[in-house]
Short mmCIF file of C-alpha atoms and ligand atoms in Angstrom, two decimals:
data_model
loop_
_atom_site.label_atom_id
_atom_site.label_comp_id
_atom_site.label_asym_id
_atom_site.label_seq_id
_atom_site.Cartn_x
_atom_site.Cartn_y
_atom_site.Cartn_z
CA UNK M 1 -6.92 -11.99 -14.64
CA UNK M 2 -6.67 -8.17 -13.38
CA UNK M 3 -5.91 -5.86 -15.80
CA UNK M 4 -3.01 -3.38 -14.98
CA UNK M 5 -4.09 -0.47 -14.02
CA UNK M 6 -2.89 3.46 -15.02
CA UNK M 7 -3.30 4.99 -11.98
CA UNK M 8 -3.32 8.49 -12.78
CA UNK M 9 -5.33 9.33 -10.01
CA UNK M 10 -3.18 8.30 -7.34
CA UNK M 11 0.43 9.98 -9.08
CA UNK M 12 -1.72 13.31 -9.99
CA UNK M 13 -4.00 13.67 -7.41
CA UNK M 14 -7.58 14.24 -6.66
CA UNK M 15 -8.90 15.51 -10.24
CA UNK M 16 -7.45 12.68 -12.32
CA UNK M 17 -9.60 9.92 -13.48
CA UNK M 18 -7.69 6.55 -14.36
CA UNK M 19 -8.05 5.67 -17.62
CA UNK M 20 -8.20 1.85 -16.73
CA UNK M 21 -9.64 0.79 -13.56
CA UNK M 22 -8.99 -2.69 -11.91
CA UNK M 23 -11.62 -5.72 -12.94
CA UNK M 24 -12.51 -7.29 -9.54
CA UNK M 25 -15.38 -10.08 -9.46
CA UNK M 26 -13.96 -11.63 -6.18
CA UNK M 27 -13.74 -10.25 -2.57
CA UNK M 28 -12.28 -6.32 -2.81
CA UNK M 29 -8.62 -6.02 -0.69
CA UNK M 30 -7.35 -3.67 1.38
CA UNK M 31 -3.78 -4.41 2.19
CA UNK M 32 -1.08 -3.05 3.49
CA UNK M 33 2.18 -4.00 2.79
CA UNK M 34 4.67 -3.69 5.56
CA UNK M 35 8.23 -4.60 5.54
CA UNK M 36 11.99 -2.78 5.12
CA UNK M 37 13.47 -0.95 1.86
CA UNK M 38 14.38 -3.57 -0.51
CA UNK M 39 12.64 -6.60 1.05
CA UNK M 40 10.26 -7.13 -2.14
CA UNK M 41 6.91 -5.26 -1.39
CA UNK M 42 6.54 -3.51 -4.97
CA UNK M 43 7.93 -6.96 -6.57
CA UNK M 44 4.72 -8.60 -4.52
CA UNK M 45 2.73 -5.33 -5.40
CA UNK M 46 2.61 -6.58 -9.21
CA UNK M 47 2.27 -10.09 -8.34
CA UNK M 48 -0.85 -9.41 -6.19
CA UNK M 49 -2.45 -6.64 -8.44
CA UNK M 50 -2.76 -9.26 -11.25
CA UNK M 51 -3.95 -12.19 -8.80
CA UNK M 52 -6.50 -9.86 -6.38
CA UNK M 53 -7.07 -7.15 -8.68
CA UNK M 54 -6.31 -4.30 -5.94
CA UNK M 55 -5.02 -1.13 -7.31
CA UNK M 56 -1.04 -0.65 -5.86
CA UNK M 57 -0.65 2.67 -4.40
CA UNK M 58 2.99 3.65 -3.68
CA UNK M 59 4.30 6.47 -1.88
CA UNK M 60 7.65 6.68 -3.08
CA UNK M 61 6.27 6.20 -6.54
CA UNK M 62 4.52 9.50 -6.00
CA UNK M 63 7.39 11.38 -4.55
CA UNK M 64 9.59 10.16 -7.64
CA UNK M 65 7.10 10.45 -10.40
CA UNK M 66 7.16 13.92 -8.97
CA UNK M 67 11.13 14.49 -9.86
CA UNK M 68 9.63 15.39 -13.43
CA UNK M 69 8.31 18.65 -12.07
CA UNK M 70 10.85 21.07 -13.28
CA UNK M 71 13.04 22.55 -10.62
CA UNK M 72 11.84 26.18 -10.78
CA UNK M 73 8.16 24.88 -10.07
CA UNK M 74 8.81 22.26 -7.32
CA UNK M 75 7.66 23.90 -4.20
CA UNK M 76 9.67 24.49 -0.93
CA UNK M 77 7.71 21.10 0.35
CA UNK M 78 8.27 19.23 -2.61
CA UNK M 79 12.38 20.27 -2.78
CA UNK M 80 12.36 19.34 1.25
CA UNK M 81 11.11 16.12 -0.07
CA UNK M 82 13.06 15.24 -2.42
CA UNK M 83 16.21 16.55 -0.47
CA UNK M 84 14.98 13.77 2.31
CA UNK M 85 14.39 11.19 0.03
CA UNK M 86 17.80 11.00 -1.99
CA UNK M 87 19.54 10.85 0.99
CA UNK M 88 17.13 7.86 2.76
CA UNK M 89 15.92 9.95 5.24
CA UNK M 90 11.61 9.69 5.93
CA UNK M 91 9.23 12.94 4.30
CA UNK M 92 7.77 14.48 7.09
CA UNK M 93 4.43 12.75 8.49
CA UNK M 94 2.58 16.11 8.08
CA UNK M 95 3.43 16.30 3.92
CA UNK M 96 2.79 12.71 3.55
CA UNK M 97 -0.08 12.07 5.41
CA UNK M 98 -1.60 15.34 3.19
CA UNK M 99 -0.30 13.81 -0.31
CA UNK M 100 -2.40 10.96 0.88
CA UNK M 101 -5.33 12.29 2.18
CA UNK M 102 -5.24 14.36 -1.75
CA UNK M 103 -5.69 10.86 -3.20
CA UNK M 104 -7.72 8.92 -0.30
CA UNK M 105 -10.80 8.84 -3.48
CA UNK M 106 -8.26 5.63 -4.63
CA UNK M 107 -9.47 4.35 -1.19
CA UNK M 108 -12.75 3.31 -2.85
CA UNK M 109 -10.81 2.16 -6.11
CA UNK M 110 -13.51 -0.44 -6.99
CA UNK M 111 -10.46 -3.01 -7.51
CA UNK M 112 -9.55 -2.64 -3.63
CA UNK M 113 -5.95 -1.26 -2.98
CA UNK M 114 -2.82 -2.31 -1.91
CA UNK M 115 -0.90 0.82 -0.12
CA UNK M 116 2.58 0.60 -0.22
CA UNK M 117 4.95 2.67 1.69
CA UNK M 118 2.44 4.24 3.68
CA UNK M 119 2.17 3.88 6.35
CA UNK M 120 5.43 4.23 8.03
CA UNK M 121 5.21 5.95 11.35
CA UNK M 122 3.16 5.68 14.03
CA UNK M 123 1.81 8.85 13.19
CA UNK M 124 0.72 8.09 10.30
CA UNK M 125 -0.39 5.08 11.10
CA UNK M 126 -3.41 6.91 13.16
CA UNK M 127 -4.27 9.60 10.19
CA UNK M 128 -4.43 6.54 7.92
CA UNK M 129 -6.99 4.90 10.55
CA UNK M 130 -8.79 8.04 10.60
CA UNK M 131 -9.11 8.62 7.04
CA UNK M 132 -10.14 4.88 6.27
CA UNK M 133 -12.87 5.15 9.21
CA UNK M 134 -14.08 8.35 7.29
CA UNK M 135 -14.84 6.58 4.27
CA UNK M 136 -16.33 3.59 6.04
CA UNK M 137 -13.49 1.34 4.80
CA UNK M 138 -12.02 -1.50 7.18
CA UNK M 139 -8.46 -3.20 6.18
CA UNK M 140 -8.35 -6.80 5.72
CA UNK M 141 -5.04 -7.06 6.51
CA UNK M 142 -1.15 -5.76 6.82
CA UNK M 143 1.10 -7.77 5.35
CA UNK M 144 4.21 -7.93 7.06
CA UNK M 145 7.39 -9.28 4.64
CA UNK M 146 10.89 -9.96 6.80
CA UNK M 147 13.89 -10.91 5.48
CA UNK M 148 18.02 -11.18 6.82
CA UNK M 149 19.76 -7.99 6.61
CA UNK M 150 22.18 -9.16 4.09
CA UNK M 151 19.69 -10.38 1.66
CA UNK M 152 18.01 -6.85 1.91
CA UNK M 153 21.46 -5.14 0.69
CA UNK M 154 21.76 -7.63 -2.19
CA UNK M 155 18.32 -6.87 -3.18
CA UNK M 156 18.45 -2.84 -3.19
CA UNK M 157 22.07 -2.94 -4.58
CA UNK M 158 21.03 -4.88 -7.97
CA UNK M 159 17.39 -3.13 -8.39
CA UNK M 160 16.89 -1.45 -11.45
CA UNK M 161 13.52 0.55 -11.94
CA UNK M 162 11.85 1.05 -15.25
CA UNK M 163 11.56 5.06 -15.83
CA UNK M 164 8.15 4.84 -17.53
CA UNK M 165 6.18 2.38 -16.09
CA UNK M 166 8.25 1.98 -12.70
CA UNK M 167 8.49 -2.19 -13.13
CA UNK M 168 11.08 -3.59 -11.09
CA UNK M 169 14.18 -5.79 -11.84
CA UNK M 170 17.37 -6.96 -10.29
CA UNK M 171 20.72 -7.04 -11.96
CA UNK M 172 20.93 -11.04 -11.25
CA UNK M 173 17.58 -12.23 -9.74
CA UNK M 174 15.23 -10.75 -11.86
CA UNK M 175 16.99 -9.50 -15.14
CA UNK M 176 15.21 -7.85 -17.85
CA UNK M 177 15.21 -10.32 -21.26
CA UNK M 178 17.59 -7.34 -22.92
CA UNK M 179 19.89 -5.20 -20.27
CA UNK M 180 19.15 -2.12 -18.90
CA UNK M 181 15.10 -2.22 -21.02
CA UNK M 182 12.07 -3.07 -19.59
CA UNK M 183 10.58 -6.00 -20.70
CA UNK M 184 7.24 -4.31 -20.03
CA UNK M 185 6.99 -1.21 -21.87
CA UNK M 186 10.79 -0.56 -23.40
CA UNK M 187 11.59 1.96 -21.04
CA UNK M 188 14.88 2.52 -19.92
CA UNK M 189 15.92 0.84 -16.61
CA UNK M 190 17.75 3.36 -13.74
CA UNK M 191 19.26 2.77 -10.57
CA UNK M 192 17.47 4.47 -7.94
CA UNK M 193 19.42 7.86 -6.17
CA UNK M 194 18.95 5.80 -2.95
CA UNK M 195 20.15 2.61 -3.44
CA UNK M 196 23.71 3.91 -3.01
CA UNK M 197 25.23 2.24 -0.48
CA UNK M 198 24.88 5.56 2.17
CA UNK M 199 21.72 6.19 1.57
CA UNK M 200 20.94 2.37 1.99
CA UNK M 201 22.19 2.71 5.37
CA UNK M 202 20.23 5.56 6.28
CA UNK M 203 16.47 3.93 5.34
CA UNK M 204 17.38 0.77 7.18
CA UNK M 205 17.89 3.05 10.26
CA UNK M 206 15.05 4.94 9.67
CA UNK M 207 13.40 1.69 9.27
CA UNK M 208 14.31 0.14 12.69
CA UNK M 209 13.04 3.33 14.55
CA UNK M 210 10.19 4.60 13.01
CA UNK M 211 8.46 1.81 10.77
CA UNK M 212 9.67 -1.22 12.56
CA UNK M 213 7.07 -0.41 15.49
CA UNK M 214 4.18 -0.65 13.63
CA UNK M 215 4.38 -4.11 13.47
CA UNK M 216 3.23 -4.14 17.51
CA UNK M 217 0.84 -1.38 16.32
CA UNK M 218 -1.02 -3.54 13.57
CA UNK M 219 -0.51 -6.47 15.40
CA UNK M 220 -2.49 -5.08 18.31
CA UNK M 221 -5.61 -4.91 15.77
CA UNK M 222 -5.46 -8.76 15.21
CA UNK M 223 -4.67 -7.59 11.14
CA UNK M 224 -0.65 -8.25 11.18
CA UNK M 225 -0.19 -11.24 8.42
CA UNK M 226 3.51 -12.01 9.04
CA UNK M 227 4.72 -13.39 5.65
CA UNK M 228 8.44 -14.64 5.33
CA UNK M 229 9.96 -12.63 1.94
CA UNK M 230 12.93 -15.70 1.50
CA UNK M 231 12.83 -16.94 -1.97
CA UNK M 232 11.65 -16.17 -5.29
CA UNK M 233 8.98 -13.85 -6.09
CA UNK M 234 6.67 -16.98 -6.88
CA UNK M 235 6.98 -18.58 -3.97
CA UNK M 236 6.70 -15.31 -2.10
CA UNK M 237 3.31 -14.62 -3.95
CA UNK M 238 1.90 -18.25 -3.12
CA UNK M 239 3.10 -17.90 0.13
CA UNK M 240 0.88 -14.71 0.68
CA UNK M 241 -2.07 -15.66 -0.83
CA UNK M 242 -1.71 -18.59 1.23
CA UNK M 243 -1.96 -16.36 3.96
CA UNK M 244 -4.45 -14.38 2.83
CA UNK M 245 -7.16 -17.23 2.13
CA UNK M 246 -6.78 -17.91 5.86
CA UNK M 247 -8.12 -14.84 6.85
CA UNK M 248 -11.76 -13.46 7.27
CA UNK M 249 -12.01 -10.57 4.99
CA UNK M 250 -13.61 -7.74 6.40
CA UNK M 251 -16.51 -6.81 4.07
CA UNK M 252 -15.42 -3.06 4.35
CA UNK M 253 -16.36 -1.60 0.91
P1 AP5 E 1 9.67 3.59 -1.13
O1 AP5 E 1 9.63 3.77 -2.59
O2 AP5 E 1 8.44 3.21 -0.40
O3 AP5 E 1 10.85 2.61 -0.85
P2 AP5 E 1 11.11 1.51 0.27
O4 AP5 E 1 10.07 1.23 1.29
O5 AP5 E 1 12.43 1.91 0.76
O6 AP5 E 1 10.99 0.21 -0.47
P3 AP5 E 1 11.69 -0.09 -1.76
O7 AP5 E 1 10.90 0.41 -2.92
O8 AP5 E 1 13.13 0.34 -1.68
O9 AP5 E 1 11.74 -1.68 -1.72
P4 AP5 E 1 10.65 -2.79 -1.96
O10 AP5 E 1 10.37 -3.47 -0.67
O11 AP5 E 1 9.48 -2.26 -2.73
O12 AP5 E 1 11.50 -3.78 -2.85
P5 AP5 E 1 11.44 -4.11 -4.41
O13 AP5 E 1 10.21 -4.89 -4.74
O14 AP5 E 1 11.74 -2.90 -5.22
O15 AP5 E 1 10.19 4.93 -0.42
C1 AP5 E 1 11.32 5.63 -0.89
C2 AP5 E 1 11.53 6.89 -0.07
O16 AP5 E 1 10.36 7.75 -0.19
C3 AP5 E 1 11.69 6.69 1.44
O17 AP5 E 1 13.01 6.38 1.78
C4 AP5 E 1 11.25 8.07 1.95
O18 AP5 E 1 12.25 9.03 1.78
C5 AP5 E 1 10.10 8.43 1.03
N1 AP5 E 1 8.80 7.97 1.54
C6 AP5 E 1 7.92 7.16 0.88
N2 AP5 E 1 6.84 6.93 1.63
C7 AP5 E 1 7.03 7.60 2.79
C8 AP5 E 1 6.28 7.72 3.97
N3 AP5 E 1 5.10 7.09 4.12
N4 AP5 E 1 6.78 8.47 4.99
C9 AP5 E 1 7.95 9.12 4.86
N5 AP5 E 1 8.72 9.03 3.76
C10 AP5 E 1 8.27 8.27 2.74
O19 AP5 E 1 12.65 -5.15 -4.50
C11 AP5 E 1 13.99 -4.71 -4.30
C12 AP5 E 1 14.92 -5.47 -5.28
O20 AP5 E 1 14.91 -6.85 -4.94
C13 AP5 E 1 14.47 -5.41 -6.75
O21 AP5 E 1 15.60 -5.31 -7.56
C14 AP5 E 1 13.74 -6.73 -6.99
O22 AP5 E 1 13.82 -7.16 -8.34
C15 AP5 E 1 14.52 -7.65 -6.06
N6 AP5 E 1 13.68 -8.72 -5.51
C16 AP5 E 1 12.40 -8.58 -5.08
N7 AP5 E 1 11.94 -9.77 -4.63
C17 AP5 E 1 12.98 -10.66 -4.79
C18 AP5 E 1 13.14 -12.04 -4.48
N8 AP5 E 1 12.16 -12.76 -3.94
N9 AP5 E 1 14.33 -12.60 -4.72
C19 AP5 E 1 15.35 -11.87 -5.26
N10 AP5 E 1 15.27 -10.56 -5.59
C20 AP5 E 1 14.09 -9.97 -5.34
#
């Protein structure tokens, strides 16, 4: 089984070394995960890091590891950030695409990587392309998770993140053994800033006009791996490795 990995080089940037790297002996992934706010892709992120060893980078886990920067330091991009992201609304493609690009050395994380988050416009969708082609890397797929609109809701209303080592839970479906700690680490467990029921509303706009089109996008390169996200996290994670062992992996190291 993969071993979890730190991933201090994809929360501080270029100059950090993990301390723990993923142990792949199998085939080395490059996913995507595609799919609205709250429709399970970090829940399948920790699922599929232990099955397929692939590191799971996370934009948003960036942006709010990065609310520990004390005010008075955060730059003016960082606070417009932020400002964006508590309210739902997307980071502009130009500061994400260059907080990626900072990190693209987890690109050749020898455990493979699942990006999350990212990416989530068009726009970035063709920097991504470009900085994957620089570093000879081909994707092996984009898994695309769908689920009813209601069921999203549920989902984001209940979550609860851990503060320290950012597992996920849900109030009902996935409940830590003892409330509000994480049965990980023994971190506390927050509600995120946006899953309040505005800000809710806002992503799943933002969703529907600027992400939901990358499904034609992806799809167009033969590497969209529709994947329904109904049911529980176990049968979501068969369900995708199903999908997965039906496809020709690239060979892009
Ligand atoms: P980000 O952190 O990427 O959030 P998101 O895409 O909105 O996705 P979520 O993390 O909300 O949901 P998820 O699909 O991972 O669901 P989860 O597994 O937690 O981005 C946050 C913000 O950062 C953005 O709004 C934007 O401002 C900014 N940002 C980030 N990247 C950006 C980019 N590239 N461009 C511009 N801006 C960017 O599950 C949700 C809940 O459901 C949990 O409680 C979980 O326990 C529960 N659950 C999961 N699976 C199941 C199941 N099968 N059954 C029942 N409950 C389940």
């Amino acid at each position: 089984m993969a071993t979890l990995t730190d991933r201090a080089a994809w929360f501080i940037g270029a100059s950090a070394q993990c301390d723990t790297t993923p142990e792949n002996t199998g085939h080395v992934w490059h996913l995507v995960l595609l799919g609205p706010p709250g429709v399970g892709k970090g829940t399948q992120a920790e699922g599929l890091t232990q099955a397929l060893g692939a590191c799971h980078l996370s934009t948003g886990d960036v942006f709010r590891a990065s609310k520990s920067t004390p005010v008075e330091l955060r730059s003016p991009a960082l606070k417009t950030a932020l400002g964006a992201m508590g309210r739902g609304e997307l980071v502009s493609d130009d500061l994400v695409v260059e907080m990626v690009r900072e990190r693209s050395g987890c690109f050749r994380c020898q455990g493979g990587f699942l990006m999350d988050g990212f990416p989530r416009t068009v726009a970035q969708a063709q920097a991504f392309d470009a900085m994957l082609e620089e570093k000879g890397i081909a994707l092996d797929a984009v898994v695309s998770y769908d689920l009813p609109l209601d069921e999203i809701v549920a989902r984001l209303s209940g979550r609860r993140t851990c503060g320290t080592c950012k597992a996920v839970y849900h109030v009902t479906a996935r409940p830590p053994k003892v409330a509000d700690v994480c049965d990980a680490c023994g971190g506390a467990l927050l509600q995120r800033e946006d899953d309040q029921p505005e800000s809710i509303r806002v992503r799943l706009k933002a969703y529907e006009e600027s992400t939901r089109p990358l499904e034609e996008y992806y799809r167009g390169t033969g590497r969209l791996v529709p994947v329904s996200a109904d049911g529980s996290p176990d049968a979501i994670l068969q369900r995708t490795l199903e999908a997965l062992s039906q496809i020709a992996p690239t060979g892009g190291a």
